[in-house]
PDB file of C-alpha atoms in Angstrom:
ATOM      1  CA  MET A 240     107.273  85.013 141.681  1.00 82.00           C
ATOM      2  CA  ALA A 241     103.727  86.285 140.930  1.00 84.00           C
ATOM      3  CA  ARG A 242     104.253  89.317 142.385  1.00 87.00           C
ATOM      4  CA  ILE A 243     107.796  89.987 139.751  1.00 91.00           C
ATOM      5  CA  LEU A 244     104.897  89.030 137.273  1.00 90.00           C
ATOM      6  CA  ILE A 245     102.424  91.403 138.540  1.00 91.00           C
ATOM      7  CA  ILE A 246     104.830  94.033 138.711  1.00 93.00           C
ATOM      8  CA  LEU A 247     106.512  93.476 135.438  1.00 93.00           C
ATOM      9  CA  SER A 248     102.994  93.655 133.819  1.00 94.00           C
ATOM     10  CA  LEU A 249     102.357  97.213 135.419  1.00 95.00           C
ATOM     11  CA  VAL A 250     105.389  98.572 134.037  1.00 95.00           C
ATOM     12  CA  GLY A 251     105.098  97.038 130.678  1.00 95.00           C
ATOM     13  CA  ALA A 252     101.389  98.859 130.407  1.00 96.00           C
ATOM     14  CA  LEU A 253     102.963 102.225 131.554  1.00 97.00           C
ATOM     15  CA  ALA A 254     105.937 101.702 129.244  1.00 97.00           C
ATOM     16  CA  VAL A 255     103.518 101.070 126.479  1.00 96.00           C
ATOM     17  CA  THR A 256     101.314 104.050 127.500  1.00 97.00           C
ATOM     18  CA  ALA A 257     104.186 106.375 127.641  1.00 97.00           C
ATOM     19  CA  VAL A 258     105.650 105.228 124.256  1.00 96.00           C
ATOM     20  CA  TRP A 259     102.265 105.629 122.375  1.00 96.00           C
ATOM     21  CA  VAL A 260     101.891 108.909 123.990  1.00 97.00           C
ATOM     22  CA  ALA A 261     105.365 110.366 123.691  1.00 96.00           C
ATOM     23  CA  LEU A 262     105.689 109.210 120.110  1.00 95.00           C
ATOM     24  CA  GLY A 263     102.227 111.218 119.144  1.00 94.00           C
ATOM     25  CA  ALA A 264      99.632 109.316 121.016  1.00 95.00           C
ATOM     26  CA  HIS A 265      98.139 108.636 117.445  1.00 95.00           C
ATOM     27  CA  PRO A 266      94.370 107.251 117.304  1.00 93.00           C
ATOM     28  CA  GLY A 267      94.798 105.297 114.073  1.00 92.00           C
ATOM     29  CA  TRP A 268      97.100 102.469 112.735  1.00 93.00           C
ATOM     30  CA  THR A 269     100.350 102.404 113.544  1.00 95.00           C
ATOM     31  CA  LYS A 270     102.973 104.134 110.954  1.00 95.00           C
ATOM     32  CA  MET A 271     105.734 102.586 109.462  1.00 94.00           C
ATOM     33  CA  LYS A 272     106.459 105.599 106.981  1.00 94.00           C
ATOM     34  CA  ILE A 273     106.633 109.054 107.841  1.00 93.00           C
ATOM     35  CA  GLU A 274     104.310 111.486 105.346  1.00 92.00           C
ATOM     36  CA  THR A 275     106.061 115.191 104.589  1.00 94.00           C
ATOM     37  CA  LYS A 276     103.905 117.534 102.456  1.00 95.00           C
ATOM     38  CA  GLN A 277     105.944 119.562 100.029  1.00 96.00           C
ATOM     39  CA  VAL A 278     105.050 122.049  97.496  1.00 97.00           C
ATOM     40  CA  ASP A 279     106.906 122.454  93.810  1.00 96.00           C
ATOM     41  CA  PRO A 280     107.711 125.580  93.186  1.00 95.00           C
ATOM     42  CA  VAL A 281     106.619 126.339  89.682  1.00 96.00           C
ATOM     43  CA  THR A 282     104.110 123.818  89.334  1.00 96.00           C
ATOM     44  CA  GLU A 283     102.407 124.398  92.745  1.00 96.00           C
ATOM     45  CA  ILE A 284     101.435 120.863  92.870  1.00 97.00           C
ATOM     46  CA  GLU A 285     101.291 119.301  96.401  1.00 97.00           C
ATOM     47  CA  PHE A 286     103.241 116.025  96.628  1.00 96.00           C
ATOM     48  CA  THR A 287     104.046 113.300  99.633  1.00 95.00           C
ATOM     49  CA  GLU A 288     107.211 112.554 100.764  1.00 94.00           C
ATOM     50  CA  TYR A 289     108.132 109.568 102.801  1.00 93.00           C
ATOM     51  CA  ARG A 290     110.474 108.563 104.857  1.00 94.00           C
ATOM     52  CA  SER A 291     111.112 105.696 107.417  1.00 94.00           C
ATOM     53  CA  GLY A 292     109.857 106.060 110.874  1.00 93.00           C
ATOM     54  CA  PHE A 293     107.892 104.665 113.383  1.00 95.00           C
ATOM     55  CA  VAL A 294     104.406 106.164 114.973  1.00 95.00           C
ATOM     56  CA  PRO A 295     102.476 103.546 117.075  1.00 96.00           C
ATOM     57  CA  GLY A 296      98.953 103.378 116.889  1.00 95.00           C
ATOM     58  CA  ILE A 297      95.693 101.962 118.526  1.00 95.00           C
ATOM     59  CA  ASP A 298      96.961  98.710 117.589  1.00 94.00           C
ATOM     60  CA  PHE A 299     100.463  98.773 119.166  1.00 96.00           C
ATOM     61  CA  LEU A 300      98.562 100.119 122.321  1.00 97.00           C
ATOM     62  CA  GLY A 301      95.975  97.484 122.211  1.00 96.00           C
ATOM     63  CA  ALA A 302      98.383  94.789 121.712  1.00 96.00           C
ATOM     64  CA  GLY A 303     100.903  95.966 124.363  1.00 96.00           C
ATOM     65  CA  LEU A 304      98.449  96.585 126.632  1.00 97.00           C
ATOM     66  CA  ALA A 305      96.821  92.974 126.184  1.00 97.00           C
ATOM     67  CA  GLY A 306      99.755  91.372 126.390  1.00 96.00           C
ATOM     68  CA  CYS A 307     100.372  93.204 129.914  1.00 95.00           C
ATOM     69  CA  VAL A 308      96.772  91.860 131.032  1.00 96.00           C
ATOM     70  CA  LEU A 309      98.166  88.273 129.892  1.00 95.00           C
ATOM     71  CA  LEU A 310     101.383  88.739 132.014  1.00 93.00           C
ATOM     72  CA  ALA A 311      99.075  89.934 135.070  1.00 93.00           C
ATOM     73  CA  GLY A 312      96.523  87.045 134.422  1.00 93.00           C
ATOM     74  CA  THR A 313      99.566  84.771 134.579  1.00 92.00           C
ATOM     75  CA  GLY A 314     100.830  86.398 137.855  1.00 90.00           C
ATOM     76  CA  TRP A 315      97.420  86.169 139.295  1.00 90.00           C
ATOM     77  CA  ILE A 316      97.087  82.196 138.497  1.00 90.00           C
ATOM     78  CA  VAL A 317     100.567  81.609 140.112  1.00 87.00           C
ATOM     79  CA  SER A 318      99.619  83.788 142.575  1.00 86.00           C
ATOM     80  CA  LYS A 319      96.854  81.509 143.512  1.00 86.00           C
ATOM     81  CA  LEU A 320      98.707  78.022 142.861  1.00 85.00           C
ATOM     82  CA  HIS A 321     101.116  79.414 145.497  1.00 77.00           C
ATOM     83  CA  ILE A 322      98.354  79.673 147.622  1.00 72.00           C
ATOM     84  CA  LYS A 323      97.021  76.242 146.976  1.00 66.00           C
ATOM     85  CA  LYS A 324     100.175  74.614 147.084  1.00 59.00           C
ATOM     86  CA  PRO A 325     100.726  74.292 151.395  1.00 58.00           C
ATOM     87  CA  HIS A 326      96.853  72.770 151.286  1.00 54.00           C
ATOM     88  CA  ALA A 327      98.128  70.172 148.787  1.00 47.00           C
TER      89      ALA A 327
ATOM     90  CA  MET B  51     112.543 144.934  49.997  1.00 46.00           C
ATOM     91  CA  LYS B  52     113.811 141.638  49.627  1.00 50.00           C
ATOM     92  CA  THR B  53     113.493 141.027  53.300  1.00 50.00           C
ATOM     93  CA  THR B  54     109.760 141.421  53.736  1.00 54.00           C
ATOM     94  CA  PRO B  55     108.835 138.225  52.192  1.00 57.00           C
ATOM     95  CA  LEU B  56     111.731 136.591  54.341  1.00 52.00           C
ATOM     96  CA  LEU B  57     110.550 138.299  57.617  1.00 49.00           C
ATOM     97  CA  LEU B  58     106.760 137.263  56.602  1.00 47.00           C
ATOM     98  CA  ALA B  59     107.956 133.703  56.086  1.00 50.00           C
ATOM     99  CA  THR B  60     109.803 133.774  59.408  1.00 49.00           C
ATOM    100  CA  VAL B  61     106.707 134.975  61.244  1.00 47.00           C
ATOM    101  CA  ALA B  62     104.435 132.664  59.577  1.00 46.00           C
ATOM    102  CA  LEU B  63     106.890 129.641  60.894  1.00 43.00           C
ATOM    103  CA  VAL B  64     106.899 130.905  64.041  1.00 47.00           C
ATOM    104  CA  ALA B  65     103.105 131.424  64.288  1.00 47.00           C
ATOM    105  CA  ALA B  66     102.838 127.895  63.101  1.00 45.00           C
ATOM    106  CA  ALA B  67     104.853 126.152  65.231  1.00 48.00           C
ATOM    107  CA  GLN B  68     103.306 127.881  68.421  1.00 53.00           C
ATOM    108  CA  ALA B  69      99.824 126.825  67.069  1.00 61.00           C
ATOM    109  CA  ALA B  70     101.091 123.798  66.598  1.00 84.00           C
ATOM    110  CA  PRO B  71      99.763 120.934  68.982  1.00 93.00           C
ATOM    111  CA  LEU B  72     102.077 120.350  72.010  1.00 95.00           C
ATOM    112  CA  THR B  73     102.831 116.702  73.404  1.00 97.00           C
ATOM    113  CA  PHE B  74     103.605 116.874  77.155  1.00 97.00           C
ATOM    114  CA  ASP B  75     105.265 113.874  78.928  1.00 97.00           C
ATOM    115  CA  PHE B  76     104.110 113.273  82.232  1.00 97.00           C
ATOM    116  CA  LYS B  77     107.074 111.111  83.263  1.00 95.00           C
ATOM    117  CA  ASP B  78     108.195 113.693  85.583  1.00 92.00           C
ATOM    118  CA  PRO B  79     111.736 113.349  86.754  1.00 88.00           C
ATOM    119  CA  LYS B  80     111.167 115.411  90.071  1.00 89.00           C
ATOM    120  CA  GLY B  81     109.189 113.040  91.027  1.00 91.00           C
ATOM    121  CA  VAL B  82     106.253 115.452  92.078  1.00 96.00           C
ATOM    122  CA  ASN B  83     103.216 114.100  90.103  1.00 98.00           C
ATOM    123  CA  ASN B  84     100.839 112.435  92.429  1.00 98.00           C
ATOM    124  CA  VAL B  85      97.563 110.743  92.484  1.00 98.00           C
ATOM    125  CA  VAL B  86      96.254 110.681  96.036  1.00 97.00           C
ATOM    126  CA  PHE B  87      93.460 108.111  97.051  1.00 97.00           C
ATOM    127  CA  LYS B  88      91.141 108.011 100.056  1.00 97.00           C
ATOM    128  CA  LEU B  89      88.556 105.499 101.355  1.00 94.00           C
ATOM    129  CA  ASP B  90      86.710 105.848 104.524  1.00 92.00           C
ATOM    130  CA  ALA B  91      87.099 103.372 106.928  1.00 91.00           C
ATOM    131  CA  PRO B  92      85.872 102.715 110.807  1.00 88.00           C
ATOM    132  CA  LEU B  93      89.326 103.587 112.982  1.00 86.00           C
ATOM    133  CA  GLU B  94      90.519 105.763 110.294  1.00 89.00           C
ATOM    134  CA  SER B  95      90.143 106.963 106.978  1.00 92.00           C
ATOM    135  CA  ILE B  96      92.944 105.268 104.348  1.00 93.00           C
ATOM    136  CA  ASN B  97      94.923 108.105 102.867  1.00 94.00           C
ATOM    137  CA  GLY B  98      97.725 107.027 100.354  1.00 96.00           C
ATOM    138  CA  THR B  99      99.469 108.552  97.298  1.00 97.00           C
ATOM    139  CA  ALA B 100     100.867 106.983  94.113  1.00 97.00           C
ATOM    140  CA  SER B 101     103.689 108.489  92.588  1.00 95.00           C
ATOM    141  CA  GLY B 102     104.683 106.501  89.659  1.00 96.00           C
ATOM    142  CA  VAL B 103     102.943 108.669  87.184  1.00 98.00           C
ATOM    143  CA  SER B 104     103.628 108.420  83.268  1.00 98.00           C
ATOM    144  CA  GLY B 105     101.879 108.849  79.969  1.00 98.00           C
ATOM    145  CA  THR B 106     101.832 111.752  77.548  1.00 98.00           C
ATOM    146  CA  ILE B 107      99.144 114.312  76.607  1.00 97.00           C
ATOM    147  CA  THR B 108      98.683 116.124  73.223  1.00 96.00           C
ATOM    148  CA  VAL B 109      97.120 119.409  72.922  1.00 93.00           C
ATOM    149  CA  ASP B 110      97.066 122.163  70.944  1.00 88.00           C
ATOM    150  CA  PRO B 111      97.079 125.107  73.024  1.00 81.00           C
ATOM    151  CA  ALA B 112      95.415 127.418  71.071  1.00 82.00           C
ATOM    152  CA  ASP B 113      92.554 124.933  70.353  1.00 85.00           C
ATOM    153  CA  PRO B 114      92.513 122.867  73.798  1.00 84.00           C
ATOM    154  CA  SER B 115      89.607 120.648  72.575  1.00 87.00           C
ATOM    155  CA  LYS B 116      91.885 119.207  70.472  1.00 88.00           C
ATOM    156  CA  VAL B 117      93.304 116.822  73.091  1.00 92.00           C
ATOM    157  CA  SER B 118      94.489 113.308  73.184  1.00 95.00           C
ATOM    158  CA  GLY B 119      96.656 110.875  75.324  1.00 97.00           C
ATOM    159  CA  LYS B 120      96.955 108.713  78.307  1.00 97.00           C
ATOM    160  CA  ILE B 121      97.881 109.013  81.954  1.00 98.00           C
ATOM    161  CA  VAL B 122      99.500 105.965  83.449  1.00 98.00           C
ATOM    162  CA  VAL B 123     100.043 105.268  87.319  1.00 98.00           C
ATOM    163  CA  GLU B 124     102.216 102.108  87.823  1.00 98.00           C
ATOM    164  CA  THR B 125     100.008  99.972  90.439  1.00 98.00           C
ATOM    165  CA  LYS B 126     102.804  99.233  92.765  1.00 97.00           C
ATOM    166  CA  SER B 127     103.666 102.980  93.403  1.00 97.00           C
ATOM    167  CA  LEU B 128     100.330 103.051  95.551  1.00 97.00           C
ATOM    168  CA  THR B 129     101.753 104.091  98.947  1.00 96.00           C
ATOM    169  CA  VAL B 130     100.129 103.872 102.533  1.00 96.00           C
ATOM    170  CA  PRO B 131     102.038 104.525 105.795  1.00 95.00           C
ATOM    171  CA  ASN B 132     101.131 101.295 107.340  1.00 94.00           C
ATOM    172  CA  SER B 133     103.471  98.272 105.867  1.00 92.00           C
ATOM    173  CA  VAL B 134     100.699  95.685 106.228  1.00 93.00           C
ATOM    174  CA  MET B 135      97.853  97.437 104.476  1.00 93.00           C
ATOM    175  CA  GLN B 136     100.006  98.198 101.718  1.00 95.00           C
ATOM    176  CA  GLU B 137     100.535  94.718 100.857  1.00 96.00           C
ATOM    177  CA  HIS B 138      96.934  93.955 101.207  1.00 95.00           C
ATOM    178  CA  MET B 139      96.184  96.596  99.425  1.00 96.00           C
ATOM    179  CA  LEU B 140      98.517  95.617  96.716  1.00 97.00           C
ATOM    180  CA  GLY B 141      97.658  92.212  97.268  1.00 96.00           C
ATOM    181  CA  GLU B 142      95.547  89.879  94.882  1.00 94.00           C
ATOM    182  CA  LYS B 143      92.318  90.503  96.802  1.00 93.00           C
ATOM    183  CA  TRP B 144      92.600  93.856  96.346  1.00 95.00           C
ATOM    184  CA  LEU B 145      94.124  95.588  93.498  1.00 96.00           C
ATOM    185  CA  ASP B 146      96.477  92.583  92.304  1.00 97.00           C
ATOM    186  CA  ALA B 147      99.305  94.351  91.762  1.00 97.00           C
ATOM    187  CA  ALA B 148     101.419  91.711  89.783  1.00 97.00           C
ATOM    188  CA  LYS B 149      98.568  90.794  87.421  1.00 97.00           C
ATOM    189  CA  HIS B 150      97.296  94.354  86.498  1.00 98.00           C
ATOM    190  CA  PRO B 151     100.732  96.774  86.685  1.00 98.00           C
ATOM    191  CA  GLU B 152      98.926  99.862  85.537  1.00 98.00           C
ATOM    192  CA  ILE B 153      95.935 102.327  86.254  1.00 98.00           C
ATOM    193  CA  SER B 154      95.104 104.514  83.624  1.00 98.00           C
ATOM    194  CA  PHE B 155      92.964 107.320  82.072  1.00 98.00           C
ATOM    195  CA  GLU B 156      93.101 107.773  78.237  1.00 98.00           C
ATOM    196  CA  VAL B 157      91.498 110.866  77.109  1.00 97.00           C
ATOM    197  CA  LYS B 158      88.744 110.653  74.595  1.00 95.00           C
ATOM    198  CA  ASP B 159      86.246 114.048  74.651  1.00 93.00           C
ATOM    199  CA  ILE B 160      86.554 117.152  76.116  1.00 94.00           C
ATOM    200  CA  SER B 161      84.248 119.801  76.740  1.00 94.00           C
ATOM    201  CA  ASN B 162      82.567 122.793  78.386  1.00 95.00           C
ATOM    202  CA  ILE B 163      86.050 124.386  78.390  1.00 94.00           C
ATOM    203  CA  GLN B 164      85.919 127.540  80.286  1.00 94.00           C
ATOM    204  CA  ARG B 165      89.272 129.601  79.893  1.00 90.00           C
ATOM    205  CA  GLN B 166      90.720 132.602  81.511  1.00 90.00           C
ATOM    206  CA  GLY B 167      94.413 133.543  80.717  1.00 87.00           C
ATOM    207  CA  ASP B 168      96.582 130.108  80.953  1.00 86.00           C
ATOM    208  CA  THR B 169      94.562 128.387  82.738  1.00 92.00           C
ATOM    209  CA  GLY B 170      91.258 126.847  82.019  1.00 93.00           C
ATOM    210  CA  THR B 171      88.772 124.509  83.462  1.00 96.00           C
ATOM    211  CA  ALA B 172      86.593 121.439  81.371  1.00 96.00           C
ATOM    212  CA  LYS B 173      84.983 118.293  81.580  1.00 97.00           C
ATOM    213  CA  VAL B 174      87.222 115.413  80.252  1.00 97.00           C
ATOM    214  CA  THR B 175      85.523 112.106  79.352  1.00 97.00           C
ATOM    215  CA  GLY B 176      88.132 109.166  78.900  1.00 97.00           C
ATOM    216  CA  LEU B 177      88.463 105.379  80.030  1.00 98.00           C
ATOM    217  CA  PHE B 178      89.493 105.054  83.405  1.00 98.00           C
ATOM    218  CA  THR B 179      91.013 101.501  83.609  1.00 98.00           C
ATOM    219  CA  LEU B 180      91.821 100.159  87.283  1.00 97.00           C
ATOM    220  CA  LYS B 181      92.741  96.337  87.867  1.00 97.00           C
ATOM    221  CA  GLY B 182      91.864  95.403  84.600  1.00 96.00           C
ATOM    222  CA  VAL B 183      88.073  96.812  83.942  1.00 97.00           C
ATOM    223  CA  THR B 184      87.924  99.700  81.379  1.00 98.00           C
ATOM    224  CA  LYS B 185      84.816 101.916  82.174  1.00 97.00           C
ATOM    225  CA  GLU B 186      84.049 105.454  80.629  1.00 98.00           C
ATOM    226  CA  ILE B 187      84.249 108.340  82.891  1.00 97.00           C
ATOM    227  CA  THR B 188      83.725 111.854  82.991  1.00 98.00           C
ATOM    228  CA  VAL B 189      85.546 114.178  85.307  1.00 98.00           C
ATOM    229  CA  ASP B 190      86.173 117.874  86.185  1.00 98.00           C
ATOM    230  CA  ALA B 191      89.799 119.232  85.352  1.00 97.00           C
ATOM    231  CA  LYS B 192      91.415 122.298  85.964  1.00 97.00           C
ATOM    232  CA  VAL B 193      94.371 122.627  83.604  1.00 95.00           C
ATOM    233  CA  THR B 194      97.231 125.172  83.689  1.00 95.00           C
ATOM    234  CA  TYR B 195      99.623 126.038  80.697  1.00 94.00           C
ATOM    235  CA  LEU B 196     102.639 127.226  81.892  1.00 95.00           C
ATOM    236  CA  PRO B 197     104.549 128.239  78.507  1.00 94.00           C
ATOM    237  CA  GLY B 198     108.397 128.344  78.614  1.00 95.00           C
ATOM    238  CA  ARG B 199     108.597 127.728  82.258  1.00 96.00           C
ATOM    239  CA  LEU B 200     110.205 124.447  81.900  1.00 96.00           C
ATOM    240  CA  ALA B 201     113.855 125.767  82.115  1.00 95.00           C
ATOM    241  CA  GLU B 202     112.946 126.462  85.720  1.00 95.00           C
ATOM    242  CA  ARG B 203     112.119 122.642  86.634  1.00 92.00           C
ATOM    243  CA  SER B 204     115.004 121.310  84.505  1.00 87.00           C
ATOM    244  CA  PRO B 205     118.660 120.915  85.709  1.00 86.00           C
ATOM    245  CA  GLN B 206     119.675 121.334  82.145  1.00 89.00           C
ATOM    246  CA  LYS B 207     117.729 124.773  81.747  1.00 92.00           C
ATOM    247  CA  THR B 208     115.971 122.828  78.790  1.00 93.00           C
ATOM    248  CA  PRO B 209     113.533 125.206  77.330  1.00 96.00           C
ATOM    249  CA  GLY B 210     109.860 124.413  76.632  1.00 96.00           C
ATOM    250  CA  ASP B 211     106.476 124.660  78.447  1.00 96.00           C
ATOM    251  CA  LEU B 212     104.805 122.888  81.176  1.00 96.00           C
ATOM    252  CA  LEU B 213     101.148 121.507  81.431  1.00 96.00           C
ATOM    253  CA  VAL B 214      99.538 121.265  85.060  1.00 97.00           C
ATOM    254  CA  ILE B 215      96.480 119.180  85.151  1.00 97.00           C
ATOM    255  CA  ARG B 216      94.400 118.541  88.224  1.00 98.00           C
ATOM    256  CA  SER B 217      91.345 116.833  88.835  1.00 98.00           C
ATOM    257  CA  GLN B 218      89.180 115.291  91.694  1.00 97.00           C
ATOM    258  CA  PHE B 219      87.112 112.351  91.539  1.00 97.00           C
ATOM    259  CA  LYS B 220      85.031 109.302  92.894  1.00 97.00           C
ATOM    260  CA  ILE B 221      84.843 105.952  91.786  1.00 97.00           C
ATOM    261  CA  ASN B 222      83.549 103.082  93.396  1.00 96.00           C
ATOM    262  CA  ARG B 223      85.493 100.007  93.729  1.00 95.00           C
ATOM    263  CA  SER B 224      82.884  97.266  93.175  1.00 95.00           C
ATOM    264  CA  ASP B 225      82.935  98.621  89.707  1.00 96.00           C
ATOM    265  CA  PHE B 226      86.294  97.807  89.289  1.00 96.00           C
ATOM    266  CA  GLY B 227      85.728  94.355  90.693  1.00 93.00           C
ATOM    267  CA  ILE B 228      87.816  95.303  93.831  1.00 94.00           C
ATOM    268  CA  GLN B 229      86.048  93.285  96.591  1.00 89.00           C
ATOM    269  CA  ALA B 230      82.826  93.769  95.319  1.00 88.00           C
ATOM    270  CA  GLY B 231      80.033  93.929  98.131  1.00 85.00           C
ATOM    271  CA  GLU B 232      82.485  92.682 100.176  1.00 87.00           C
ATOM    272  CA  ASN B 233      84.405  94.153 103.541  1.00 86.00           C
ATOM    273  CA  THR B 234      82.030  97.408 103.203  1.00 85.00           C
ATOM    274  CA  ASP B 235      81.805  96.998 107.062  1.00 86.00           C
ATOM    275  CA  LYS B 236      86.061  97.948 106.898  1.00 86.00           C
ATOM    276  CA  VAL B 237      86.512 100.035 103.751  1.00 90.00           C
ATOM    277  CA  ALA B 238      84.483 102.262 101.892  1.00 93.00           C
ATOM    278  CA  GLU B 239      82.575 101.366  98.343  1.00 94.00           C
ATOM    279  CA  GLU B 240      83.837 104.847  97.364  1.00 95.00           C
ATOM    280  CA  ILE B 241      87.342 105.882  96.476  1.00 96.00           C
ATOM    281  CA  GLU B 242      88.190 109.820  96.753  1.00 97.00           C
ATOM    282  CA  LEU B 243      90.919 110.440  94.194  1.00 98.00           C
ATOM    283  CA  SER B 244      93.038 113.644  93.694  1.00 98.00           C
ATOM    284  CA  LEU B 245      95.100 113.824  90.547  1.00 98.00           C
ATOM    285  CA  SER B 246      97.921 116.477  90.357  1.00 98.00           C
ATOM    286  CA  VAL B 247     100.179 116.131  87.805  1.00 98.00           C
ATOM    287  CA  ALA B 248     102.731 118.384  85.358  1.00 97.00           C
ATOM    288  CA  GLY B 249     103.850 117.446  81.983  1.00 97.00           C
ATOM    289  CA  ALA B 250     106.897 119.134  80.308  1.00 96.00           C
ATOM    290  CA  ALA B 251     107.058 119.842  76.347  1.00 96.00           C
ATOM    291  CA  PRO B 252     110.583 120.439  75.579  1.00 95.00           C
ATOM    292  CA  LYS B 253     111.385 123.054  72.703  1.00 90.00           C
ATOM    293  CA  GLY B 254     114.184 122.943  70.312  1.00 72.00           C
TER     294      GLY B 254
END
């Protein structure tokens, strides 16, 4: 059980980091809208168009890794309890 | 010979019509009119745009010193890419969009006009209203008059003129009661605004 939790936390940490890197390694806050710059050909005004999208930021990476650390910690506690059990 | 007075009258009428002040409507059906806002913050600067622009400006292209009107921005049209941040920004503690649905700039005076063809720069003084607080500010503006170019942007090929206004200026959020003196470690006091709007004056 403890080993499974620790393995899960390592896999989770790798997955969260991989997703963050694959989707742009954005160093700011997570974006739920993607901006695209456009220029009106007549007035030459530059304007922004938004479309739905997901760009994970540092908060996504931090929350994901924190969850994995929590999982690994739980695994470690469980392993300690298992070691203590035979002596009880 | 009889046609001469008629011709003169027609020329005079056309000249008078061209010299008359024009009213430009800034509710752009294509939705390109926008105000970009930027505030410094520790992790990354907060950048967003407001697209709900409306209002009218009346100006005499022959004498741009005679100008009046108001540009209005719908508060709830302010958009940032992070939805939690957007919720906070429009919420009661920051812009309170429900109670203060409009941000506006009413033109009062224009000075230091420098013209170069159909483009000019000027200092525009007006009443800027944000979150219910009105303050007189003076901003630098670049104005481009595009006579006869409305048809190029209109699906119905409506004849008319366009007026493009660009301006960049800064305000302090505490001057407008936006978390005055609070959260300065999280969000800068100074807000950079960049206005790019086009108004249309149909003819005929």
